mmCIF file of C-alpha atoms in Angstrom:
data_model
loop_
_atom_site.group_PDB
_atom_site.id
_atom_site.type_symbol
_atom_site.label_atom_id
_atom_site.label_comp_id
_atom_site.label_asym_id
_atom_site.label_seq_id
_atom_site.Cartn_x
_atom_site.Cartn_y
_atom_site.Cartn_z
ATOM 1 C CA MET A 923 56.173 30.980 41.689
ATOM 2 C CA GLN A 924 55.505 33.645 40.188
ATOM 3 C CA PRO A 925 51.076 33.109 40.197
ATOM 4 C CA PRO A 926 50.347 34.190 35.916
ATOM 5 C CA THR A 927 48.995 38.329 34.968
ATOM 6 C CA ASP A 928 45.758 38.622 34.711
ATOM 7 C CA PRO A 929 44.819 40.946 31.640
ATOM 8 C CA LEU A 930 42.900 42.343 34.132
ATOM 9 C CA ASP A 931 45.121 43.953 35.755
ATOM 10 C CA SER A 932 46.982 46.679 33.826
ATOM 11 C CA LEU A 933 42.890 47.630 32.890
ATOM 12 C CA PHE A 934 42.288 47.948 37.008
ATOM 13 C CA GLU A 935 45.594 50.227 37.127
ATOM 14 C CA ARG A 936 44.938 52.047 33.743
ATOM 15 C CA TRP A 937 41.303 52.992 35.305
ATOM 16 C CA GLY A 938 42.081 55.359 37.892
ATOM 17 C CA GLU A 939 44.787 57.454 35.963
ATOM 18 C CA SER A 940 41.697 57.999 33.001
ATOM 19 C CA THR A 941 38.617 58.873 35.019
ATOM 20 C CA PRO A 942 37.590 62.045 34.061
ATOM 21 C CA ARG A 943 36.895 65.084 36.186
ATOM 22 C CA VAL A 944 32.752 65.449 36.740
ATOM 23 C CA ARG A 945 32.697 69.150 35.101
ATOM 24 C CA ASP A 946 30.799 71.196 38.157
ATOM 25 C CA SER A 947 29.068 72.763 36.083
ATOM 26 C CA LEU A 948 27.163 68.973 36.022
ATOM 27 C CA ASP A 949 26.766 68.956 39.821
ATOM 28 C CA ARG A 950 25.297 72.322 39.710
ATOM 29 C CA GLU A 951 22.982 70.909 36.803
ATOM 30 C CA VAL A 952 21.844 67.908 39.390
ATOM 31 C CA TRP A 953 21.489 69.929 42.134
ATOM 32 C CA ARG A 954 19.215 72.569 40.178
ATOM 33 C CA ARG A 955 16.744 69.745 38.837
ATOM 34 C CA ILE A 956 15.952 68.298 42.377
ATOM 35 C CA ALA A 957 15.411 71.104 43.587
ATOM 36 C CA ASN A 958 13.121 71.858 40.745
ATOM 37 C CA ALA A 959 11.359 68.825 41.016
ATOM 38 C CA GLU A 960 11.232 69.359 44.957
ATOM 39 C CA SER A 961 9.699 72.489 44.656
ATOM 40 C CA ARG A 962 5.975 71.521 41.889
ATOM 41 C CA PRO A 963 3.588 71.296 43.517
ATOM 42 C CA ALA A 964 1.632 67.772 44.549
ATOM 43 C CA PRO A 965 -0.853 67.585 42.538
ATOM 44 C CA VAL A 966 -4.259 69.020 44.904
ATOM 45 C CA GLY A 967 -8.264 67.346 44.430
ATOM 46 C CA TRP A 968 -9.536 64.899 41.997
ATOM 47 C CA PHE A 969 -9.639 67.333 39.952
ATOM 48 C CA SER A 970 -5.590 67.868 39.996
ATOM 49 C CA THR A 971 -5.098 63.925 40.104
ATOM 50 C CA ILE A 972 -7.082 63.601 36.357
ATOM 51 C CA GLU A 973 -5.667 66.326 35.122
ATOM 52 C CA SER A 974 -1.878 64.542 36.078
ATOM 53 C CA ALA A 975 -3.337 61.716 34.443
ATOM 54 C CA PHE A 976 -4.402 62.336 31.337
ATOM 55 C CA ALA A 977 -0.781 64.451 31.046
ATOM 56 C CA ARG A 978 0.830 61.178 30.902
ATOM 57 C CA PRO A 979 0.972 59.618 27.022
ATOM 58 C CA ALA A 980 1.197 56.538 28.492
ATOM 59 C CA PHE A 981 -2.720 57.094 30.239
ATOM 60 C CA ALA A 982 -4.061 58.631 27.411
ATOM 61 C CA VAL A 983 -2.745 56.003 25.117
ATOM 62 C CA ALA A 984 -4.582 53.399 27.902
ATOM 63 C CA PHE A 985 -8.071 55.410 27.803
ATOM 64 C CA VAL A 986 -8.332 55.533 24.257
ATOM 65 C CA ALA A 987 -7.727 52.018 23.665
ATOM 66 C CA ALA A 988 -10.074 51.312 26.554
ATOM 67 C CA CYS A 989 -12.252 52.770 24.935
ATOM 68 C CA MET A 990 -11.901 50.499 22.056
ATOM 69 C CA LEU A 991 -12.990 47.801 23.728
ATOM 70 C CA LEU A 992 -15.602 49.106 25.790
ATOM 71 C CA GLY A 993 -17.685 50.223 22.336
ATOM 72 C CA LEU A 994 -16.691 46.481 21.110
ATOM 73 C CA PHE A 995 -17.544 45.023 24.041
ATOM 74 C CA LEU A 996 -21.207 46.572 23.375
ATOM 75 C CA ALA A 997 -21.538 46.362 19.654
ATOM 76 C CA GLU A 998 -20.681 42.472 20.524
ATOM 77 C CA VAL A 999 -24.116 42.991 22.800
ATOM 78 C CA ARG A 1000 -25.980 44.137 20.920
ATOM 79 C CA LEU A 1001 -25.261 41.617 18.183
ATOM 80 C CA SER A 1002 -25.937 39.090 20.613
ATOM 81 C CA LYS A 1003 -29.036 40.134 21.195
ATOM 82 C CA LEU A 1004 -29.597 40.761 17.012
ATOM 83 C CA HIS A 1005 -28.966 37.789 17.232
ATOM 84 C CA GLU A 1006 -31.030 35.696 19.589
ATOM 85 C CA GLN A 1007 -34.141 38.047 17.853
ATOM 86 C CA ARG A 1008 -33.331 36.498 13.910
ATOM 87 C CA SER A 1009 -33.151 32.768 15.454
ATOM 88 C CA VAL A 1010 -36.762 32.915 16.625
ATOM 89 C CA VAL A 1011 -37.791 34.828 13.404
ATOM 90 C CA ILE A 1012 -35.706 32.263 11.182
ATOM 91 C CA GLU A 1013 -37.677 29.787 13.232
ATOM 92 C CA ALA A 1014 -41.127 30.719 13.327
ATOM 93 C CA SER A 1015 -40.651 31.356 9.383
ATOM 94 C CA TYR A 1016 -39.273 27.981 9.052
ATOM 95 C CA LEU A 1017 -42.640 26.077 10.944
ATOM 96 C CA GLN A 1018 -45.113 28.801 8.554
ATOM 97 C CA LEU A 1019 -43.172 26.974 5.786
ATOM 98 C CA ILE A 1020 -43.390 23.178 7.177
ATOM 99 C CA ALA A 1021 -46.805 24.355 8.374
ATOM 100 C CA PRO A 1022 -48.146 27.505 7.184
ATOM 101 C CA SER A 1023 -51.857 27.628 8.853
ATOM 102 C CA ALA A 1024 -50.577 26.628 12.384
ATOM 103 C CA ASP A 1025 -51.881 29.312 15.495
ATOM 104 C CA PHE A 1026 -48.361 30.883 15.327
ATOM 105 C CA ALA A 1027 -49.101 32.164 18.897
ATOM 106 C CA ALA A 1028 -49.729 29.091 20.775
ATOM 107 C CA VAL A 1029 -46.956 27.618 18.912
ATOM 108 C CA GLN A 1030 -45.020 29.974 20.214
ATOM 109 C CA THR A 1031 -46.221 29.201 23.902
ATOM 110 C CA THR A 1032 -45.724 25.104 23.247
ATOM 111 C CA THR A 1033 -42.246 25.928 22.426
ATOM 112 C CA GLU A 1034 -41.755 28.628 25.016
ATOM 113 C CA ALA A 1035 -43.308 25.875 27.513
ATOM 114 C CA ARG A 1036 -40.713 23.478 25.936
ATOM 115 C CA ARG A 1037 -37.616 25.230 26.515
ATOM 116 C CA MET B 696 -8.124 71.074 30.813
ATOM 117 C CA LYS B 697 -7.444 70.955 26.912
ATOM 118 C CA ARG B 698 -5.966 67.661 27.577
ATOM 119 C CA ILE B 699 -8.230 66.054 29.194
ATOM 120 C CA ALA B 700 -11.831 66.822 26.441
ATOM 121 C CA LEU B 701 -8.635 65.819 24.014
ATOM 122 C CA VAL B 702 -7.820 63.123 25.040
ATOM 123 C CA LEU B 703 -11.597 62.085 26.445
ATOM 124 C CA LEU B 704 -13.097 63.539 21.992
ATOM 125 C CA ALA B 705 -10.660 60.625 21.196
ATOM 126 C CA GLY B 706 -11.515 58.329 23.144
ATOM 127 C CA ILE B 707 -15.613 58.423 22.512
ATOM 128 C CA ALA B 708 -14.091 59.086 18.905
ATOM 129 C CA CYS B 709 -11.949 56.291 18.572
ATOM 130 C CA GLY B 710 -14.737 54.169 20.835
ATOM 131 C CA THR B 711 -17.859 54.395 18.671
ATOM 132 C CA LEU B 712 -15.562 53.969 15.586
ATOM 133 C CA ALA B 713 -15.329 50.759 16.677
ATOM 134 C CA HIS B 714 -18.428 50.576 18.078
ATOM 135 C CA TYR B 715 -19.645 50.075 14.528
ATOM 136 C CA SER B 716 -17.740 48.952 12.285
ATOM 137 C CA TRP B 717 -18.511 46.085 14.394
ATOM 138 C CA PHE B 718 -21.637 46.109 13.793
ATOM 139 C CA ASP B 719 -21.922 47.222 10.891
ATOM 140 C CA ALA B 720 -19.332 44.021 10.242
ATOM 141 C CA ARG B 721 -20.904 41.499 11.545
ATOM 142 C CA ARG B 722 -24.498 42.478 11.709
ATOM 143 C CA PRO B 723 -26.664 38.814 10.476
ATOM 144 C CA SER B 724 -28.333 40.093 6.550
ATOM 145 C CA PRO B 725 -32.265 41.065 7.721
ATOM 146 C CA ALA B 726 -33.555 38.228 4.915
ATOM 147 C CA ALA B 727 -34.956 35.224 6.643
ATOM 148 C CA ASP B 728 -35.611 32.689 3.017
ATOM 149 C CA LEU B 729 -34.490 29.347 2.912
ATOM 150 C CA GLN B 730 -30.944 29.611 2.629
ATOM 151 C CA GLU B 731 -30.838 31.827 6.091
ATOM 152 C CA GLN B 732 -33.393 29.454 7.665
ATOM 153 C CA LEU B 733 -31.243 25.708 6.444
ATOM 154 C CA ASN B 734 -28.719 27.428 8.197
ATOM 155 C CA TRP B 735 -30.192 28.336 10.677
ATOM 156 C CA VAL B 736 -31.715 23.891 11.270
ATOM 157 C CA ARG B 737 -28.179 23.052 10.300
ATOM 158 C CA ALA B 738 -26.820 25.013 13.039
ATOM 159 C CA THR B 739 -29.625 24.055 15.648
ATOM 160 C CA LEU B 740 -28.891 20.426 15.430
ATOM 161 C CA GLN B 741 -25.619 20.438 14.118
ATOM 162 C CA LEU B 742 -25.392 18.673 11.430
ATOM 163 C CA ASN B 743 -22.266 17.376 9.366
ATOM 164 C CA ALA B 744 -21.675 18.663 6.055
ATOM 165 C CA ASP B 745 -22.952 16.094 4.484
ATOM 166 C CA GLN B 746 -26.128 15.233 6.005
ATOM 167 C CA PHE B 747 -26.474 19.736 5.366
ATOM 168 C CA ALA B 748 -26.066 19.366 2.030
ATOM 169 C CA GLN B 749 -28.671 16.409 1.909
ATOM 170 C CA ILE B 750 -31.173 17.769 3.100
ATOM 171 C CA LYS B 751 -30.732 20.808 1.537
ATOM 172 C CA ASN B 752 -31.282 19.353 -1.691
ATOM 173 C CA LEU B 753 -34.863 17.700 -0.132
ATOM 174 C CA HIS B 754 -36.008 21.464 1.040
ATOM 175 C CA GLU B 755 -34.367 23.082 -1.955
ATOM 176 C CA GLU B 756 -36.799 20.025 -4.061
ATOM 177 C CA LEU B 757 -39.964 20.511 -1.888
ATOM 178 C CA GLY B 758 -39.268 24.244 -0.748
ATOM 179 C CA PRO B 759 -41.025 26.561 -3.928
ATOM 180 C CA HIS B 760 -44.687 24.455 -4.421
ATOM 181 C CA LEU B 761 -44.471 24.244 -0.087
ATOM 182 C CA ILE B 762 -43.636 28.379 -0.744
ATOM 183 C CA SER B 763 -46.228 28.962 -3.663
ATOM 184 C CA LEU B 764 -48.393 26.889 -1.492
ATOM 185 C CA SER B 765 -47.686 28.599 1.348
ATOM 186 C CA SER B 766 -49.668 31.935 -0.915
ATOM 187 C CA GLN B 767 -52.503 30.437 -1.956
ATOM 188 C CA VAL B 768 -53.000 29.818 2.033
ATOM 189 C CA GLN B 769 -52.038 33.666 2.820
ATOM 190 C CA ARG B 770 -54.963 34.433 0.177
ATOM 191 C CA MET B 771 -56.976 32.703 1.545
ATOM 192 C CA ARG B 772 -56.923 33.581 4.611
ATOM 193 C CA ALA B 773 -57.080 36.681 3.255
ATOM 194 C CA GLU B 774 -60.542 36.630 1.570
ATOM 195 C CA LEU B 775 -61.071 34.641 3.883
ATOM 196 C CA ALA B 776 -61.201 37.796 6.867
ATOM 197 C CA GLN B 777 -62.717 39.739 3.812
ATOM 198 C CA PHE B 778 -65.738 37.808 4.500
ATOM 199 C CA GLU B 779 -65.699 37.585 7.839
ATOM 200 C CA ASN B 780 -65.784 40.982 8.060
ATOM 201 C CA GLU B 781 -68.621 40.859 4.723
ATOM 202 C CA ARG B 782 -70.973 38.743 7.477
ATOM 203 C CA ILE B 783 -70.198 41.707 9.762
ATOM 204 C CA THR B 784 -71.058 44.664 8.349
ATOM 205 C CA SER B 785 -73.859 43.797 5.751
ATOM 206 C CA GLY B 786 -74.871 40.526 7.444
ATOM 207 C CA GLN B 787 -74.965 38.189 4.257
ATOM 208 C CA ILE B 788 -72.464 36.893 2.450
ATOM 209 C CA ASP B 789 -72.360 35.350 -1.398
ATOM 210 C CA PHE B 790 -72.477 31.713 0.106
ATOM 211 C CA LEU B 791 -71.500 30.090 -3.437
ATOM 212 C CA GLU B 792 -68.648 31.924 -3.396
ATOM 213 C CA PHE B 793 -67.714 30.888 -0.431
ATOM 214 C CA ALA B 794 -68.404 27.060 -0.953
ATOM 215 C CA ARG B 795 -65.857 27.585 -3.856
ATOM 216 C CA LEU B 796 -62.802 29.181 -1.447
ATOM 217 C CA MET B 797 -63.737 26.501 1.005
ATOM 218 C CA LYS B 798 -63.262 23.473 -1.471
ATOM 219 C CA GLU B 799 -59.892 25.057 -2.420
ATOM 220 C CA ARG B 800 -58.525 25.659 0.674
ATOM 221 C CA GLN B 801 -59.417 22.388 1.065
ATOM 222 C CA ALA B 802 -57.508 20.890 -1.863
ATOM 223 C CA VAL B 803 -54.815 23.678 -1.396
ATOM 224 C CA ASN B 804 -54.353 22.165 2.443
ATOM 225 C CA ARG B 805 -54.539 18.827 1.237
ATOM 226 C CA ASP B 806 -51.482 19.451 -0.703
ATOM 227 C CA TYR B 807 -49.019 21.380 2.031
ATOM 228 C CA ASP B 808 -50.437 18.544 4.252
ATOM 229 C CA GLU B 809 -48.522 15.954 1.787
ATOM 230 C CA TYR B 810 -45.924 17.955 0.756
ATOM 231 C CA SER B 811 -44.989 18.995 4.461
ATOM 232 C CA ARG B 812 -44.966 15.851 5.536
ATOM 233 C CA ARG B 813 -43.088 14.340 2.618
ATOM 234 C CA LEU B 814 -40.310 17.092 3.618
ATOM 235 C CA VAL B 815 -40.364 16.367 7.354
ATOM 236 C CA ALA B 816 -40.263 12.619 6.984
ATOM 237 C CA ALA B 817 -36.994 12.964 3.566
ATOM 238 C CA THR B 818 -35.788 15.517 6.619
ATOM 239 C CA THR B 819 -35.428 12.985 9.399
ATOM 240 C CA SER B 820 -34.601 10.353 7.804
ATOM 241 C CA VAL B 821 -31.132 11.699 7.246
ATOM 242 C CA MET B 822 -30.745 12.498 10.939
ATOM 243 C CA THR B 823 -29.018 11.234 14.185
ATOM 244 C CA PRO B 824 -31.970 9.823 16.502
ATOM 245 C CA GLU B 825 -31.122 12.717 18.725
ATOM 246 C CA GLN B 826 -31.239 14.859 15.864
ATOM 247 C CA ARG B 827 -34.462 14.095 14.629
ATOM 248 C CA ALA B 828 -35.554 14.002 17.749
ATOM 249 C CA HIS B 829 -34.936 18.404 18.570
ATOM 250 C CA TYR B 830 -36.338 18.232 14.931
ATOM 251 C CA LEU B 831 -39.443 17.223 15.807
ATOM 252 C CA ASP B 832 -39.421 18.664 19.612
ATOM 253 C CA ILE B 833 -39.691 21.936 16.934
ATOM 254 C CA VAL B 834 -41.505 21.034 14.371
ATOM 255 C CA ALA B 835 -44.641 19.368 15.855
ATOM 256 C CA PRO B 836 -46.191 21.396 17.964
ATOM 257 C CA ALA B 837 -46.894 23.529 14.326
ATOM 258 C CA ILE B 838 -47.939 20.725 12.827
ATOM 259 C CA GLN B 839 -50.820 19.172 16.007
ATOM 260 C CA ALA B 840 -51.561 23.720 15.568
ATOM 261 C CA ALA B 841 -52.191 23.435 11.869
ATOM 262 C CA GLU B 842 -53.869 20.067 12.124
ATOM 263 C CA ARG B 843 -56.224 21.068 14.974
ATOM 264 C CA ASN B 844 -57.254 24.397 12.716
ATOM 265 C CA PRO B 845 -57.106 23.799 9.815
ATOM 266 C CA TYR B 846 -59.551 26.329 7.934
ATOM 267 C CA GLN B 847 -56.941 29.533 9.967
#
């Protein structure tokens, strides 16, 4: 009994015939690029390392993004301190409303001791 | 070199811009008015919407009178300081004026005491026991200090 013919068989037969010949110029170009890459001097010292890092667009974008994140973080730290101070001022003004004749230095000392 | 400078400058500019934009957008308002005080009470005591509405009504009802009394207290405090200054510099004061100020001050303090007690009592009546304890923990030292020092 003869096995059924595989449709891939004919494709494999044609494959070897239809592969185009590699041009000589392509070979030369590839070897030229390899030689170029090897002959480029490797970065020497920390400044060269930084320079080569900054030359990469991905690094530059990441650096700018990191600067923005740092700016946002510092803004949050400032806001947190501001909210803390403001909370103390509002508490004092509320107590001033409830008891204006209170000695607020004493009240503050008591409140801080309580905390 | 030029590229490093350019990227550094862009980073600093973008970071500074992000910092100030965020800070300005989220900076709290400088005023410590009644609304801000009530927001502070709400946040500190974790009041629910219903409690906050009732406490806000109470403060809006009694608050203006207390604010007016508070400004009278401040005025009288300044007058008292002036009397003291006169006593130190010239060695004598107008005792009739001084007595009038003291009488007025006593009346204002009595009025103030009554209103602030009413406000505190009404405010604590809408709170849970835990909130009440926390609130009294905050306001009691001020009230006690005012009682100890009514002529300040």
